[in-house]
């Protein structure tokens, strides 16, 4: 075939429907591949975030256990000075005051709205 021949002259008229059919098939295959890739990426992200969430949960449980141990230690230390009942009351009272202050500041932060 000469190089100066137009592209339209090199394509047989009956092959145009075949090319359109092939184009549609290729487009469908590309779409399926993109969907499969997106699913794989989503599975990978879920697996990664699941592992991170498990680590955060374990860290939270261990932190809570450490806080409980600290409070028990405070009660035992104060018990030698003021007795076990008063020591328990004092430690629980302080913890409840801290919890109330945190709840009030959280409530006021919600009232202030976003960005405050």
Short mmCIF file of N, CA and C in Angstrom, two decimals:
data_model
loop_
_atom_site.label_atom_id
_atom_site.label_comp_id
_atom_site.label_asym_id
_atom_site.label_seq_id
_atom_site.Cartn_x
_atom_site.Cartn_y
_atom_site.Cartn_z
N UNK A 1 0.84 -1.18 0.00
CA UNK A 1 0.00 0.00 0.00
C UNK A 1 0.88 1.24 0.00
N UNK A 2 0.56 2.21 -0.81
CA UNK A 2 1.35 3.44 -0.82
C UNK A 2 1.09 4.25 0.45
N UNK A 3 2.10 5.02 0.85
CA UNK A 3 2.00 5.82 2.07
C UNK A 3 1.03 6.98 1.93
N UNK A 4 0.80 7.45 0.71
CA UNK A 4 -0.06 8.61 0.53
C UNK A 4 -1.55 8.25 0.53
N UNK A 5 -1.86 7.00 0.73
CA UNK A 5 -3.24 6.56 0.74
C UNK A 5 -3.92 7.03 2.02
N UNK A 6 -5.12 7.54 1.90
CA UNK A 6 -5.87 8.04 3.04
C UNK A 6 -6.28 6.88 3.95
N UNK A 7 -6.44 7.17 5.23
CA UNK A 7 -6.81 6.13 6.20
C UNK A 7 -8.15 5.52 5.82
N UNK A 8 -9.07 6.34 5.37
CA UNK A 8 -10.39 5.83 5.00
C UNK A 8 -10.31 4.86 3.83
N UNK A 9 -9.32 5.05 2.99
CA UNK A 9 -9.16 4.14 1.86
C UNK A 9 -8.59 2.80 2.29
N UNK A 10 -7.84 2.79 3.39
CA UNK A 10 -7.22 1.54 3.84
C UNK A 10 -8.17 0.67 4.65
N UNK A 11 -9.25 1.25 5.17
CA UNK A 11 -10.21 0.48 5.97
C UNK A 11 -11.35 0.06 5.06
N UNK A 12 -11.58 -1.21 5.04
CA UNK A 12 -12.68 -1.72 4.22
C UNK A 12 -14.00 -1.32 4.86
N UNK A 13 -15.01 -0.94 4.06
CA UNK A 13 -16.28 -0.48 4.63
C UNK A 13 -16.95 -1.51 5.53
N UNK A 14 -16.78 -2.78 5.23
CA UNK A 14 -17.43 -3.79 6.07
C UNK A 14 -16.70 -3.99 7.40
N UNK A 15 -15.48 -3.44 7.55
CA UNK A 15 -14.75 -3.62 8.81
C UNK A 15 -15.11 -2.53 9.82
N UNK A 16 -15.79 -1.46 9.41
CA UNK A 16 -16.16 -0.40 10.36
C UNK A 16 -17.11 -0.94 11.43
N UNK A 17 -18.14 -1.69 11.10
CA UNK A 17 -18.98 -2.26 12.17
C UNK A 17 -18.19 -3.18 13.10
N UNK A 18 -17.23 -3.91 12.53
CA UNK A 18 -16.40 -4.77 13.37
C UNK A 18 -15.56 -3.92 14.33
N UNK A 19 -15.03 -2.80 13.84
CA UNK A 19 -14.23 -1.92 14.69
C UNK A 19 -15.09 -1.30 15.80
N UNK A 20 -16.31 -0.91 15.47
CA UNK A 20 -17.21 -0.35 16.48
C UNK A 20 -17.54 -1.42 17.52
N UNK A 21 -17.79 -2.63 17.07
CA UNK A 21 -18.07 -3.73 17.99
C UNK A 21 -16.86 -3.99 18.89
N UNK A 22 -15.67 -4.00 18.29
CA UNK A 22 -14.45 -4.21 19.07
C UNK A 22 -14.23 -3.08 20.07
N UNK A 23 -14.53 -1.84 19.64
CA UNK A 23 -14.41 -0.69 20.54
C UNK A 23 -15.34 -0.84 21.74
N UNK A 24 -16.57 -1.25 21.49
CA UNK A 24 -17.53 -1.45 22.58
C UNK A 24 -17.07 -2.56 23.51
N UNK A 25 -16.55 -3.64 22.94
CA UNK A 25 -16.04 -4.75 23.75
C UNK A 25 -14.86 -4.30 24.60
N UNK A 26 -13.94 -3.56 23.99
CA UNK A 26 -12.77 -3.07 24.73
C UNK A 26 -13.19 -2.10 25.84
N UNK A 27 -14.16 -1.24 25.55
CA UNK A 27 -14.63 -0.29 26.56
C UNK A 27 -15.25 -1.04 27.74
N UNK A 28 -16.02 -2.08 27.45
CA UNK A 28 -16.63 -2.89 28.51
C UNK A 28 -15.54 -3.58 29.34
N UNK A 29 -14.52 -4.11 28.67
CA UNK A 29 -13.43 -4.77 29.39
C UNK A 29 -12.67 -3.79 30.27
N UNK A 30 -12.43 -2.59 29.76
CA UNK A 30 -11.73 -1.57 30.56
C UNK A 30 -12.58 -1.19 31.77
N UNK A 31 -13.89 -1.03 31.58
CA UNK A 31 -14.77 -0.69 32.70
C UNK A 31 -14.75 -1.79 33.75
N UNK A 32 -14.81 -3.05 33.32
CA UNK A 32 -14.76 -4.17 34.27
C UNK A 32 -13.43 -4.18 35.03
N UNK A 33 -12.34 -3.90 34.32
CA UNK A 33 -11.03 -3.88 34.97
C UNK A 33 -10.94 -2.74 35.98
N UNK A 34 -11.50 -1.58 35.64
CA UNK A 34 -11.48 -0.45 36.57
C UNK A 34 -12.31 -0.76 37.82
N UNK A 35 -13.45 -1.40 37.64
CA UNK A 35 -14.28 -1.78 38.78
C UNK A 35 -13.55 -2.78 39.67
N UNK A 36 -12.89 -3.75 39.05
CA UNK A 36 -12.13 -4.73 39.83
C UNK A 36 -11.00 -4.05 40.60
N UNK A 37 -10.34 -3.08 39.96
CA UNK A 37 -9.26 -2.35 40.63
C UNK A 37 -9.81 -1.56 41.81
N UNK A 38 -10.94 -0.89 41.62
CA UNK A 38 -11.54 -0.12 42.71
C UNK A 38 -11.93 -1.03 43.88
N UNK A 39 -12.48 -2.20 43.58
CA UNK A 39 -12.85 -3.15 44.64
C UNK A 39 -11.61 -3.61 45.40
N UNK A 40 -10.54 -3.88 44.68
CA UNK A 40 -9.30 -4.33 45.33
C UNK A 40 -8.74 -3.24 46.22
N UNK A 41 -8.75 -1.99 45.73
CA UNK A 41 -8.27 -0.88 46.55
C UNK A 41 -9.12 -0.72 47.80
N UNK A 42 -10.43 -0.87 47.66
CA UNK A 42 -11.33 -0.74 48.81
C UNK A 42 -11.07 -1.84 49.83
N UNK A 43 -10.89 -3.06 49.36
CA UNK A 43 -10.59 -4.17 50.29
C UNK A 43 -9.29 -3.92 51.04
N UNK A 44 -8.29 -3.42 50.33
CA UNK A 44 -7.00 -3.13 50.95
C UNK A 44 -7.16 -2.05 52.02
N UNK A 45 -7.91 -0.99 51.70
CA UNK A 45 -8.11 0.10 52.66
C UNK A 45 -8.87 -0.39 53.88
N UNK A 46 -9.90 -1.20 53.68
CA UNK A 46 -10.69 -1.72 54.80
C UNK A 46 -9.81 -2.58 55.70
N UNK A 47 -8.98 -3.41 55.10
CA UNK A 47 -8.09 -4.27 55.89
C UNK A 47 -7.12 -3.42 56.71
N UNK A 48 -6.57 -2.38 56.09
CA UNK A 48 -5.62 -1.52 56.79
C UNK A 48 -6.31 -0.78 57.94
N UNK A 49 -7.48 -0.20 57.68
CA UNK A 49 -8.18 0.54 58.72
C UNK A 49 -8.71 -0.38 59.82
N UNK A 50 -9.06 -1.60 59.47
CA UNK A 50 -9.51 -2.56 60.47
C UNK A 50 -8.38 -2.87 61.44
N UNK A 51 -7.18 -3.09 60.92
CA UNK A 51 -6.03 -3.37 61.77
C UNK A 51 -5.72 -2.18 62.67
N UNK A 52 -5.82 -0.97 62.13
CA UNK A 52 -5.58 0.23 62.93
C UNK A 52 -6.64 0.37 64.02
N UNK A 53 -7.89 0.10 63.69
CA UNK A 53 -8.97 0.20 64.68
C UNK A 53 -8.78 -0.80 65.81
N UNK A 54 -8.33 -2.00 65.48
CA UNK A 54 -8.07 -3.01 66.51
C UNK A 54 -6.96 -2.53 67.44
N UNK A 55 -5.91 -1.95 66.87
CA UNK A 55 -4.81 -1.45 67.70
C UNK A 55 -5.28 -0.32 68.62
N UNK A 56 -6.12 0.59 68.08
CA UNK A 56 -6.65 1.67 68.91
C UNK A 56 -7.52 1.12 70.04
N UNK A 57 -8.32 0.11 69.75
CA UNK A 57 -9.17 -0.48 70.78
C UNK A 57 -8.34 -1.12 71.88
N UNK A 58 -7.30 -1.84 71.50
CA UNK A 58 -6.42 -2.46 72.50
C UNK A 58 -5.72 -1.39 73.32
N UNK A 59 -5.27 -0.32 72.66
CA UNK A 59 -4.63 0.78 73.39
C UNK A 59 -5.60 1.42 74.37
N UNK A 60 -6.85 1.58 73.97
CA UNK A 60 -7.85 2.15 74.86
C UNK A 60 -8.11 1.28 76.08
N UNK A 61 -8.20 -0.03 75.86
CA UNK A 61 -8.43 -0.95 76.97
C UNK A 61 -7.24 -0.93 77.93
N UNK A 62 -6.03 -0.94 77.38
CA UNK A 62 -4.85 -0.91 78.25
C UNK A 62 -4.74 0.42 78.99
N UNK A 63 -5.09 1.51 78.32
CA UNK A 63 -5.09 2.82 78.99
C UNK A 63 -6.10 2.87 80.12
N UNK A 64 -7.27 2.30 79.90
CA UNK A 64 -8.29 2.25 80.95
C UNK A 64 -7.82 1.38 82.12
N UNK A 65 -7.17 0.27 81.82
CA UNK A 65 -6.64 -0.60 82.88
C UNK A 65 -5.58 0.15 83.69
N UNK A 66 -4.74 0.93 83.02
CA UNK A 66 -3.72 1.70 83.73
C UNK A 66 -4.36 2.77 84.61
N UNK A 67 -5.41 3.41 84.11
CA UNK A 67 -6.11 4.42 84.91
C UNK A 67 -6.75 3.78 86.14
N UNK A 68 -7.35 2.63 85.98
CA UNK A 68 -7.95 1.93 87.12
C UNK A 68 -6.88 1.56 88.15
N UNK A 69 -5.75 1.07 87.67
CA UNK A 69 -4.65 0.73 88.58
C UNK A 69 -4.16 1.97 89.32
N UNK A 70 -4.09 3.09 88.63
CA UNK A 70 -3.66 4.34 89.26
C UNK A 70 -4.65 4.77 90.34
N UNK A 71 -5.94 4.65 90.05
CA UNK A 71 -6.95 5.03 91.04
C UNK A 71 -6.93 4.10 92.25
N UNK A 72 -6.76 2.81 92.01
CA UNK A 72 -6.66 1.87 93.13
C UNK A 72 -5.42 2.19 93.98
N UNK A 73 -4.33 2.51 93.31
CA UNK A 73 -3.12 2.89 94.05
C UNK A 73 -3.33 4.15 94.87
N UNK A 74 -4.06 5.12 94.32
CA UNK A 74 -4.35 6.34 95.07
C UNK A 74 -5.21 6.03 96.29
N UNK A 75 -6.19 5.17 96.12
CA UNK A 75 -7.05 4.78 97.25
C UNK A 75 -6.23 4.07 98.32
N UNK A 76 -5.38 3.14 97.91
CA UNK A 76 -4.56 2.40 98.89
C UNK A 76 -3.58 3.33 99.60
N UNK A 77 -3.04 4.30 98.86
CA UNK A 77 -2.11 5.24 99.50
C UNK A 77 -2.82 6.13 100.50
N UNK A 78 -3.99 6.63 100.13
CA UNK A 78 -4.74 7.49 101.05
C UNK A 78 -5.34 6.71 102.22
N UNK A 79 -5.58 5.43 102.01
CA UNK A 79 -6.21 4.61 103.06
C UNK A 79 -5.36 4.57 104.32
N UNK A 80 -4.06 4.64 104.19
CA UNK A 80 -3.19 4.62 105.37
C UNK A 80 -3.30 5.92 106.16
N UNK A 81 -3.73 7.00 105.50
CA UNK A 81 -3.83 8.30 106.17
C UNK A 81 -5.22 8.57 106.71
N UNK A 82 -6.26 8.28 105.90
CA UNK A 82 -7.62 8.66 106.30
C UNK A 82 -8.59 7.49 106.38
N UNK A 83 -8.12 6.30 106.15
CA UNK A 83 -8.98 5.13 106.21
C UNK A 83 -9.51 4.77 104.82
N UNK A 84 -9.84 3.48 104.64
CA UNK A 84 -10.22 3.02 103.31
C UNK A 84 -11.52 3.64 102.77
N UNK A 85 -12.50 3.83 103.63
CA UNK A 85 -13.78 4.40 103.18
C UNK A 85 -13.63 5.83 102.70
N UNK A 86 -12.95 6.64 103.53
CA UNK A 86 -12.74 8.05 103.16
C UNK A 86 -11.81 8.17 101.96
N UNK A 87 -10.85 7.29 101.86
CA UNK A 87 -9.93 7.33 100.71
C UNK A 87 -10.69 7.04 99.42
N UNK A 88 -11.56 6.03 99.48
CA UNK A 88 -12.37 5.70 98.31
C UNK A 88 -13.27 6.87 97.95
N UNK A 89 -13.92 7.46 98.96
CA UNK A 89 -14.81 8.59 98.72
C UNK A 89 -14.04 9.78 98.11
N UNK A 90 -12.85 10.05 98.61
CA UNK A 90 -12.07 11.18 98.11
C UNK A 90 -11.66 10.96 96.66
N UNK A 91 -11.15 9.78 96.35
CA UNK A 91 -10.69 9.50 94.98
C UNK A 91 -11.86 9.50 94.00
N UNK A 92 -12.94 8.84 94.37
CA UNK A 92 -14.12 8.81 93.50
C UNK A 92 -14.69 10.21 93.34
N UNK A 93 -14.70 10.99 94.40
CA UNK A 93 -15.19 12.38 94.31
C UNK A 93 -14.37 13.21 93.34
N UNK A 94 -13.06 13.10 93.42
CA UNK A 94 -12.19 13.85 92.50
C UNK A 94 -12.43 13.41 91.06
N UNK A 95 -12.55 12.11 90.85
CA UNK A 95 -12.78 11.60 89.49
C UNK A 95 -14.12 12.08 88.96
N UNK A 96 -15.15 12.09 89.80
CA UNK A 96 -16.46 12.57 89.37
C UNK A 96 -16.45 14.06 89.05
N UNK A 97 -15.72 14.85 89.82
CA UNK A 97 -15.60 16.28 89.53
C UNK A 97 -14.91 16.49 88.18
N UNK A 98 -13.85 15.75 87.94
CA UNK A 98 -13.15 15.85 86.64
C UNK A 98 -14.08 15.44 85.51
N UNK A 99 -14.84 14.37 85.71
CA UNK A 99 -15.78 13.91 84.68
C UNK A 99 -16.85 14.97 84.42
N UNK A 100 -17.36 15.59 85.48
CA UNK A 100 -18.38 16.63 85.31
C UNK A 100 -17.82 17.84 84.56
N UNK A 101 -16.61 18.25 84.90
CA UNK A 101 -15.99 19.38 84.19
C UNK A 101 -15.79 19.06 82.71
N UNK A 102 -15.34 17.86 82.41
CA UNK A 102 -15.16 17.47 81.01
C UNK A 102 -16.50 17.43 80.28
N UNK A 103 -17.55 16.95 80.95
CA UNK A 103 -18.87 16.90 80.32
C UNK A 103 -19.39 18.31 80.05
N UNK A 104 -19.19 19.23 80.99
CA UNK A 104 -19.65 20.61 80.80
C UNK A 104 -18.89 21.30 79.68
N UNK A 105 -17.58 21.09 79.61
CA UNK A 105 -16.82 21.72 78.52
C UNK A 105 -17.19 21.11 77.18
N UNK A 106 -17.48 19.82 77.16
CA UNK A 106 -17.93 19.18 75.93
C UNK A 106 -19.28 19.71 75.49
N UNK A 107 -20.18 19.89 76.45
CA UNK A 107 -21.51 20.42 76.14
C UNK A 107 -21.42 21.84 75.60
N UNK A 108 -20.59 22.67 76.21
CA UNK A 108 -20.44 24.05 75.73
C UNK A 108 -19.77 24.09 74.36
N UNK A 109 -18.88 23.15 74.09
CA UNK A 109 -18.25 23.10 72.77
C UNK A 109 -19.27 22.73 71.70
N UNK A 110 -20.23 21.87 72.05
CA UNK A 110 -21.28 21.52 71.09
C UNK A 110 -22.22 22.69 70.84
N UNK A 111 -22.52 23.45 71.87
CA UNK A 111 -23.38 24.63 71.70
C UNK A 111 -22.71 25.69 70.85
N UNK A 112 -21.39 25.83 70.98
CA UNK A 112 -20.67 26.87 70.24
C UNK A 112 -20.72 26.61 68.75
N UNK A 113 -20.89 25.37 68.36
CA UNK A 113 -20.99 25.05 66.93
C UNK A 113 -19.66 24.63 66.36
N UNK A 114 -19.67 24.30 65.07
CA UNK A 114 -18.44 23.83 64.43
C UNK A 114 -17.41 24.95 64.29
N UNK A 115 -16.17 24.56 64.42
CA UNK A 115 -15.06 25.50 64.24
C UNK A 115 -14.77 26.35 65.46
N UNK A 116 -15.47 26.14 66.55
CA UNK A 116 -15.25 26.96 67.74
C UNK A 116 -14.20 26.35 68.63
#
